[in-house]
Amino acid sequence: MEGRSATNSSSEAILSESHGADLLSKLPSREGWSEPLVLYNNYWIRPRIAATIMRLQSSFRPRHDDIILASNPKCGTTWLKALAFVITNRSRYDIENNHPLLSCHPHEVVPFIEIPLNGDMNYVETLPSPRLLATHMPLSLFPKSLAASSCCRIVYVCRHPKDAFVSRWHFENKICRGNNIDLENAFSMFSEGFSAYGPFWEHCLEYWRESTTSPDKVLFLKYEDLMSEPVKYVKRLAAFLGVPFSTKEEEDGIPEEVVRLCSFDKLSTLHTNQTGDMVRRANLIIEKSVFFRKGKVGDWVNHMSEEMGRKLDFIVEEKLKGSGLVL
């Protein structure tokens, strides 16, 4: 029976992959960013990642205590990973001495569901519970098994679209050798909703709506709030994740220590985050340091004109009208 089960499972995987490749080839495709994107279920996705998301629909097995960190690209993902990892593992590691974050990049300690570590689709299955996982997937692209799970917690961080766009533009021009996307062209594409995991506003809205109907399941955070009151939101994050700080921990300044360890100034200067690559494939090279640019609020004014800023503000306001969400 076990042999037959393994054979059936293998056959199903092959059929699923074959079906996914066929579906992928039929999706609308458009160029403009560092590589072409395909339109999959109303979102623009890199083809390789879209293929993985398709496979995840039948292969991902959620656990009741999974924690999912979700975000649009360039919206504070690296910071959120660091904060959540330190918070949930503070009973295992001394924050001040030999902490894993001092020798490992945040993206190495918290893997993406749809971006397999070293191409290994089964890696997340080997992680002990409770698993801390990340994704850029919009909620509507979650594997059905995960969407149906009522127990896992989801933390979503969003960022002002103008800063997110500028950060995305810099990132795209750094990761692909020989690639140079003009700011005006990138802005035009982003404003149309054409960018990786875009439209940007639809991505935010999916999580926002879920957070308003299921606040015990989805915590919706804003990057700007985290920046202005980091200790306050670190405490809120810990409480949501089921590991609130004790009175003694607060008296001992543990929340402040978490903030210091995960700060941009601290993480960006660590040797482990300044050297080496996360991805090296053909002309796509994602260095570890590329995830630490500035982390500032309002940096868009140094790149975009006031007219561009007003245009994007207007578009976003129209797209979010009536939702209660303000970015």
PDB file of N, CA, C and O in Angstrom, residues 225-280:
ATOM      1  N   ASP A 225       3.843  53.342  10.914  1.00  0.00           N
ATOM      2  CA  ASP A 225       3.521  53.236  12.337  1.00  0.00           C
ATOM      3  C   ASP A 225       4.650  52.519  13.086  1.00  0.00           C
ATOM      4  O   ASP A 225       5.025  52.918  14.195  1.00  0.00           O
ATOM      5  N   LEU A 226       5.162  51.459  12.476  1.00  0.00           N
ATOM      6  CA  LEU A 226       6.273  50.719  13.079  1.00  0.00           C
ATOM      7  C   LEU A 226       7.493  51.628  13.265  1.00  0.00           C
ATOM      8  O   LEU A 226       8.190  51.550  14.276  1.00  0.00           O
ATOM      9  N   MET A 227       7.730  52.474  12.291  1.00  0.00           N
ATOM     10  CA  MET A 227       8.871  53.373  12.357  1.00  0.00           C
ATOM     11  C   MET A 227       8.699  54.426  13.440  1.00  0.00           C
ATOM     12  O   MET A 227       9.661  54.779  14.138  1.00  0.00           O
ATOM     13  N   SER A 228       7.488  54.933  13.584  1.00  0.00           N
ATOM     14  CA  SER A 228       7.258  56.034  14.533  1.00  0.00           C
ATOM     15  C   SER A 228       7.169  55.547  15.977  1.00  0.00           C
ATOM     16  O   SER A 228       7.591  56.259  16.902  1.00  0.00           O
ATOM     17  N   GLU A 229       6.630  54.354  16.200  1.00  0.00           N
ATOM     18  CA  GLU A 229       6.489  53.818  17.556  1.00  0.00           C
ATOM     19  C   GLU A 229       6.855  52.337  17.585  1.00  0.00           C
ATOM     20  O   GLU A 229       5.996  51.479  17.821  1.00  0.00           O
ATOM     21  N   PRO A 230       8.112  52.002  17.343  1.00  0.00           N
ATOM     22  CA  PRO A 230       8.508  50.595  17.220  1.00  0.00           C
ATOM     23  C   PRO A 230       8.245  49.751  18.458  1.00  0.00           C
ATOM     24  O   PRO A 230       7.788  48.606  18.344  1.00  0.00           O
ATOM     25  N   VAL A 231       8.500  50.277  19.651  1.00  0.00           N
ATOM     26  CA  VAL A 231       8.298  49.492  20.867  1.00  0.00           C
ATOM     27  C   VAL A 231       6.812  49.162  21.056  1.00  0.00           C
ATOM     28  O   VAL A 231       6.448  48.020  21.395  1.00  0.00           O
ATOM     29  N   LYS A 232       5.965  50.141  20.829  1.00  0.00           N
ATOM     30  CA  LYS A 232       4.520  49.927  20.954  1.00  0.00           C
ATOM     31  C   LYS A 232       4.054  48.798  20.041  1.00  0.00           C
ATOM     32  O   LYS A 232       3.299  47.904  20.467  1.00  0.00           O
ATOM     33  N   TYR A 233       4.517  48.798  18.792  1.00  0.00           N
ATOM     34  CA  TYR A 233       4.043  47.792  17.840  1.00  0.00           C
ATOM     35  C   TYR A 233       4.749  46.451  17.998  1.00  0.00           C
ATOM     36  O   TYR A 233       4.196  45.415  17.624  1.00  0.00           O
ATOM     37  N   VAL A 234       5.926  46.457  18.571  1.00  0.00           N
ATOM     38  CA  VAL A 234       6.582  45.187  18.902  1.00  0.00           C
ATOM     39  C   VAL A 234       5.768  44.474  19.985  1.00  0.00           C
ATOM     40  O   VAL A 234       5.577  43.251  19.939  1.00  0.00           O
ATOM     41  N   LYS A 235       5.280  45.222  20.962  1.00  0.00           N
ATOM     42  CA  LYS A 235       4.437  44.644  22.003  1.00  0.00           C
ATOM     43  C   LYS A 235       3.128  44.124  21.410  1.00  0.00           C
ATOM     44  O   LYS A 235       2.658  43.037  21.785  1.00  0.00           O
ATOM     45  N   ARG A 236       2.563  44.887  20.501  1.00  0.00           N
ATOM     46  CA  ARG A 236       1.312  44.469  19.870  1.00  0.00           C
ATOM     47  C   ARG A 236       1.531  43.218  19.040  1.00  0.00           C
ATOM     48  O   ARG A 236       0.693  42.307  19.038  1.00  0.00           O
ATOM     49  N   LEU A 237       2.647  43.162  18.335  1.00  0.00           N
ATOM     50  CA  LEU A 237       2.969  41.998  17.513  1.00  0.00           C
ATOM     51  C   LEU A 237       3.145  40.761  18.384  1.00  0.00           C
ATOM     52  O   LEU A 237       2.637  39.681  18.063  1.00  0.00           O
ATOM     53  N   ALA A 238       3.844  40.905  19.492  1.00  0.00           N
ATOM     54  CA  ALA A 238       4.064  39.771  20.396  1.00  0.00           C
ATOM     55  C   ALA A 238       2.746  39.243  20.947  1.00  0.00           C
ATOM     56  O   ALA A 238       2.530  38.026  21.022  1.00  0.00           O
ATOM     57  N   ALA A 239       1.855  40.152  21.321  1.00  0.00           N
ATOM     58  CA  ALA A 239       0.553  39.740  21.856  1.00  0.00           C
ATOM     59  C   ALA A 239      -0.251  38.992  20.799  1.00  0.00           C
ATOM     60  O   ALA A 239      -0.863  37.951  21.084  1.00  0.00           O
ATOM     61  N   PHE A 240      -0.244  39.498  19.574  1.00  0.00           N
ATOM     62  CA  PHE A 240      -0.993  38.850  18.497  1.00  0.00           C
ATOM     63  C   PHE A 240      -0.452  37.454  18.201  1.00  0.00           C
ATOM     64  O   PHE A 240      -1.218  36.531  17.905  1.00  0.00           O
ATOM     65  N   LEU A 241       0.864  37.294  18.286  1.00  0.00           N
ATOM     66  CA  LEU A 241       1.488  36.012  17.985  1.00  0.00           C
ATOM     67  C   LEU A 241       1.387  35.019  19.145  1.00  0.00           C
ATOM     68  O   LEU A 241       1.877  33.891  19.042  1.00  0.00           O
ATOM     69  N   GLY A 242       0.744  35.437  20.220  1.00  0.00           N
ATOM     70  CA  GLY A 242       0.519  34.522  21.332  1.00  0.00           C
ATOM     71  C   GLY A 242       1.670  34.401  22.297  1.00  0.00           C
ATOM     72  O   GLY A 242       1.698  33.500  23.140  1.00  0.00           O
ATOM     73  N   VAL A 243       2.643  35.323  22.184  1.00  0.00           N
ATOM     74  CA  VAL A 243       3.799  35.314  23.093  1.00  0.00           C
ATOM     75  C   VAL A 243       4.007  36.721  23.660  1.00  0.00           C
ATOM     76  O   VAL A 243       5.056  37.342  23.456  1.00  0.00           O
ATOM     77  N   PRO A 244       3.014  37.228  24.395  1.00  0.00           N
ATOM     78  CA  PRO A 244       3.122  38.596  24.919  1.00  0.00           C
ATOM     79  C   PRO A 244       4.279  38.740  25.904  1.00  0.00           C
ATOM     80  O   PRO A 244       4.680  37.769  26.559  1.00  0.00           O
ATOM     81  N   PHE A 245       4.804  39.941  25.999  1.00  0.00           N
ATOM     82  CA  PHE A 245       5.867  40.211  26.951  1.00  0.00           C
ATOM     83  C   PHE A 245       5.285  40.216  28.366  1.00  0.00           C
ATOM     84  O   PHE A 245       4.208  40.775  28.604  1.00  0.00           O
ATOM     85  N   SER A 246       5.991  39.591  29.270  1.00  0.00           N
ATOM     86  CA  SER A 246       5.559  39.601  30.660  1.00  0.00           C
ATOM     87  C   SER A 246       5.865  40.967  31.266  1.00  0.00           C
ATOM     88  O   SER A 246       6.621  41.763  30.696  1.00  0.00           O
ATOM     89  N   THR A 247       5.275  41.212  32.435  1.00  0.00           N
ATOM     90  CA  THR A 247       5.543  42.472  33.131  1.00  0.00           C
ATOM     91  C   THR A 247       7.029  42.622  33.419  1.00  0.00           C
ATOM     92  O   THR A 247       7.611  43.697  33.244  1.00  0.00           O
ATOM     93  N   LYS A 248       7.650  41.513  33.830  1.00  0.00           N
ATOM     94  CA  LYS A 248       9.088  41.561  34.123  1.00  0.00           C
ATOM     95  C   LYS A 248       9.896  41.861  32.868  1.00  0.00           C
ATOM     96  O   LYS A 248      10.873  42.627  32.909  1.00  0.00           O
ATOM     97  N   GLU A 249       9.514  41.252  31.745  1.00  0.00           N
ATOM     98  CA  GLU A 249      10.223  41.508  30.487  1.00  0.00           C
ATOM     99  C   GLU A 249      10.132  42.988  30.118  1.00  0.00           C
ATOM    100  O   GLU A 249      11.116  43.585  29.660  1.00  0.00           O
ATOM    101  N   GLU A 250       8.965  43.553  30.310  1.00  0.00           N
ATOM    102  CA  GLU A 250       8.811  44.966  29.982  1.00  0.00           C
ATOM    103  C   GLU A 250       9.637  45.829  30.933  1.00  0.00           C
ATOM    104  O   GLU A 250      10.245  46.821  30.507  1.00  0.00           O
ATOM    105  N   GLU A 251       9.649  45.451  32.219  1.00  0.00           N
ATOM    106  CA  GLU A 251      10.457  46.193  33.189  1.00  0.00           C
ATOM    107  C   GLU A 251      11.945  46.082  32.875  1.00  0.00           C
ATOM    108  O   GLU A 251      12.706  47.035  33.089  1.00  0.00           O
ATOM    109  N   ASP A 252      12.343  44.927  32.332  1.00  0.00           N
ATOM    110  CA  ASP A 252      13.758  44.710  31.987  1.00  0.00           C
ATOM    111  C   ASP A 252      14.133  45.300  30.625  1.00  0.00           C
ATOM    112  O   ASP A 252      15.290  45.193  30.196  1.00  0.00           O
ATOM    113  N   GLY A 253      13.159  45.880  29.938  1.00  0.00           N
ATOM    114  CA  GLY A 253      13.452  46.522  28.653  1.00  0.00           C
ATOM    115  C   GLY A 253      13.649  45.561  27.494  1.00  0.00           C
ATOM    116  O   GLY A 253      14.307  45.919  26.502  1.00  0.00           O
ATOM    117  N   ILE A 254      13.050  44.369  27.567  1.00  0.00           N
ATOM    118  CA  ILE A 254      13.204  43.396  26.487  1.00  0.00           C
ATOM    119  C   ILE A 254      12.596  43.889  25.169  1.00  0.00           C
ATOM    120  O   ILE A 254      13.219  43.717  24.101  1.00  0.00           O
ATOM    121  N   PRO A 255      11.418  44.503  25.173  1.00  0.00           N
ATOM    122  CA  PRO A 255      10.883  45.033  23.905  1.00  0.00           C
ATOM    123  C   PRO A 255      11.849  46.015  23.236  1.00  0.00           C
ATOM    124  O   PRO A 255      12.023  45.998  22.014  1.00  0.00           O
ATOM    125  N   GLU A 256      12.480  46.857  24.040  1.00  0.00           N
ATOM    126  CA  GLU A 256      13.448  47.823  23.492  1.00  0.00           C
ATOM    127  C   GLU A 256      14.670  47.095  22.921  1.00  0.00           C
ATOM    128  O   GLU A 256      15.214  47.511  21.893  1.00  0.00           O
ATOM    129  N   GLU A 257      15.080  46.000  23.575  1.00  0.00           N
ATOM    130  CA  GLU A 257      16.215  45.228  23.068  1.00  0.00           C
ATOM    131  C   GLU A 257      15.873  44.582  21.721  1.00  0.00           C
ATOM    132  O   GLU A 257      16.729  44.503  20.833  1.00  0.00           O
ATOM    133  N   VAL A 258      14.644  44.113  21.592  1.00  0.00           N
ATOM    134  CA  VAL A 258      14.198  43.536  20.318  1.00  0.00           C
ATOM    135  C   VAL A 258      14.294  44.591  19.218  1.00  0.00           C
ATOM    136  O   VAL A 258      14.795  44.329  18.120  1.00  0.00           O
ATOM    137  N   VAL A 259      13.817  45.792  19.522  1.00  0.00           N
ATOM    138  CA  VAL A 259      13.845  46.881  18.542  1.00  0.00           C
ATOM    139  C   VAL A 259      15.276  47.216  18.149  1.00  0.00           C
ATOM    140  O   VAL A 259      15.574  47.410  16.957  1.00  0.00           O
ATOM    141  N   ARG A 260      16.179  47.255  19.115  1.00  0.00           N
ATOM    142  CA  ARG A 260      17.570  47.588  18.811  1.00  0.00           C
ATOM    143  C   ARG A 260      18.238  46.523  17.945  1.00  0.00           C
ATOM    144  O   ARG A 260      18.938  46.839  16.980  1.00  0.00           O
ATOM    145  N   LEU A 261      18.038  45.260  18.285  1.00  0.00           N
ATOM    146  CA  LEU A 261      18.646  44.180  17.514  1.00  0.00           C
ATOM    147  C   LEU A 261      18.150  44.173  16.072  1.00  0.00           C
ATOM    148  O   LEU A 261      18.921  43.898  15.151  1.00  0.00           O
ATOM    149  N   CYS A 262      16.869  44.501  15.890  1.00  0.00           N
ATOM    150  CA  CYS A 262      16.269  44.444  14.549  1.00  0.00           C
ATOM    151  C   CYS A 262      16.297  45.778  13.814  1.00  0.00           C
ATOM    152  O   CYS A 262      15.719  45.885  12.719  1.00  0.00           O
ATOM    153  N   SER A 263      16.941  46.766  14.373  1.00  0.00           N
ATOM    154  CA  SER A 263      16.961  48.085  13.741  1.00  0.00           C
ATOM    155  C   SER A 263      17.736  48.060  12.435  1.00  0.00           C
ATOM    156  O   SER A 263      18.624  47.228  12.227  1.00  0.00           O
ATOM    157  N   PHE A 264      17.404  48.984  11.556  1.00  0.00           N
ATOM    158  CA  PHE A 264      18.087  49.092  10.266  1.00  0.00           C
ATOM    159  C   PHE A 264      19.576  49.329  10.477  1.00  0.00           C
ATOM    160  O   PHE A 264      20.418  48.716   9.815  1.00  0.00           O
ATOM    161  N   ASP A 265      19.908  50.226  11.409  1.00  0.00           N
ATOM    162  CA  ASP A 265      21.319  50.541  11.658  1.00  0.00           C
ATOM    163  C   ASP A 265      22.103  49.313  12.095  1.00  0.00           C
ATOM    164  O   ASP A 265      23.253  49.121  11.680  1.00  0.00           O
ATOM    165  N   LYS A 266      21.481  48.474  12.920  1.00  0.00           N
ATOM    166  CA  LYS A 266      22.164  47.275  13.408  1.00  0.00           C
ATOM    167  C   LYS A 266      22.286  46.221  12.313  1.00  0.00           C
ATOM    168  O   LYS A 266      23.392  45.733  12.018  1.00  0.00           O
ATOM    169  N   LEU A 267      21.167  45.852  11.691  1.00  0.00           N
ATOM    170  CA  LEU A 267      21.179  44.770  10.705  1.00  0.00           C
ATOM    171  C   LEU A 267      21.978  45.122   9.461  1.00  0.00           C
ATOM    172  O   LEU A 267      22.679  44.281   8.902  1.00  0.00           O
ATOM    173  N   SER A 268      21.889  46.355   9.007  1.00  0.00           N
ATOM    174  CA  SER A 268      22.552  46.739   7.757  1.00  0.00           C
ATOM    175  C   SER A 268      24.067  46.753   7.865  1.00  0.00           C
ATOM    176  O   SER A 268      24.774  46.686   6.850  1.00  0.00           O
ATOM    177  N   THR A 269      24.590  46.850   9.090  1.00  0.00           N
ATOM    178  CA  THR A 269      26.045  46.911   9.264  1.00  0.00           C
ATOM    179  C   THR A 269      26.676  45.560   9.602  1.00  0.00           C
ATOM    180  O   THR A 269      27.897  45.453   9.668  1.00  0.00           O
ATOM    181  N   LEU A 270      25.856  44.535   9.793  1.00  0.00           N
ATOM    182  CA  LEU A 270      26.390  43.211  10.100  1.00  0.00           C
ATOM    183  C   LEU A 270      27.093  42.615   8.885  1.00  0.00           C
ATOM    184  O   LEU A 270      26.598  42.724   7.755  1.00  0.00           O
ATOM    185  N   HIS A 271      28.205  41.977   9.104  1.00  0.00           N
ATOM    186  CA  HIS A 271      28.977  41.376   8.009  1.00  0.00           C
ATOM    187  C   HIS A 271      28.136  40.384   7.211  1.00  0.00           C
ATOM    188  O   HIS A 271      28.211  40.349   5.975  1.00  0.00           O
ATOM    189  N   THR A 272      27.317  39.608   7.896  1.00  0.00           N
ATOM    190  CA  THR A 272      26.514  38.593   7.213  1.00  0.00           C
ATOM    191  C   THR A 272      25.505  39.194   6.250  1.00  0.00           C
ATOM    192  O   THR A 272      25.081  38.540   5.296  1.00  0.00           O
ATOM    193  N   ASN A 273      25.109  40.445   6.488  1.00  0.00           N
ATOM    194  CA  ASN A 273      24.139  41.105   5.609  1.00  0.00           C
ATOM    195  C   ASN A 273      24.793  42.012   4.577  1.00  0.00           C
ATOM    196  O   ASN A 273      24.111  42.566   3.710  1.00  0.00           O
ATOM    197  N   GLN A 274      26.106  42.153   4.661  1.00  0.00           N
ATOM    198  CA  GLN A 274      26.832  43.000   3.710  1.00  0.00           C
ATOM    199  C   GLN A 274      27.502  42.195   2.603  1.00  0.00           C
ATOM    200  O   GLN A 274      27.852  42.750   1.565  1.00  0.00           O
ATOM    201  N   THR A 275      27.710  40.914   2.834  1.00  0.00           N
ATOM    202  CA  THR A 275      28.438  40.082   1.871  1.00  0.00           C
ATOM    203  C   THR A 275      27.635  38.859   1.463  1.00  0.00           C
ATOM    204  O   THR A 275      26.784  38.373   2.213  1.00  0.00           O
ATOM    205  N   GLY A 276      27.915  38.369   0.270  1.00  0.00           N
ATOM    206  CA  GLY A 276      27.259  37.154  -0.212  1.00  0.00           C
ATOM    207  C   GLY A 276      25.977  37.426  -0.972  1.00  0.00           C
ATOM    208  O   GLY A 276      25.491  38.565  -1.030  1.00  0.00           O
ATOM    209  N   ASP A 277      25.436  36.382  -1.578  1.00  0.00           N
ATOM    210  CA  ASP A 277      24.230  36.488  -2.396  1.00  0.00           C
ATOM    211  C   ASP A 277      23.108  35.640  -1.818  1.00  0.00           C
ATOM    212  O   ASP A 277      23.345  34.601  -1.201  1.00  0.00           O
ATOM    213  N   MET A 278      21.879  36.077  -2.059  1.00  0.00           N
ATOM    214  CA  MET A 278      20.711  35.267  -1.752  1.00  0.00           C
ATOM    215  C   MET A 278      20.354  34.418  -2.963  1.00  0.00           C
ATOM    216  O   MET A 278      19.936  33.275  -2.835  1.00  0.00           O
ATOM    217  N   VAL A 279      20.524  35.008  -4.157  1.00  0.00           N
ATOM    218  CA  VAL A 279      20.204  34.326  -5.416  1.00  0.00           C
ATOM    219  C   VAL A 279      21.267  34.675  -6.444  1.00  0.00           C
ATOM    220  O   VAL A 279      21.672  35.829  -6.559  1.00  0.00           O
ATOM    221  N   ARG A 280      21.715  33.691  -7.190  1.00  0.00           N
ATOM    222  CA  ARG A 280      22.628  33.933  -8.316  1.00  0.00           C
ATOM    223  C   ARG A 280      22.212  32.990  -9.437  1.00  0.00           C
ATOM    224  O   ARG A 280      22.456  31.786  -9.388  1.00  0.00           O
TER     225      ARG A 280
END
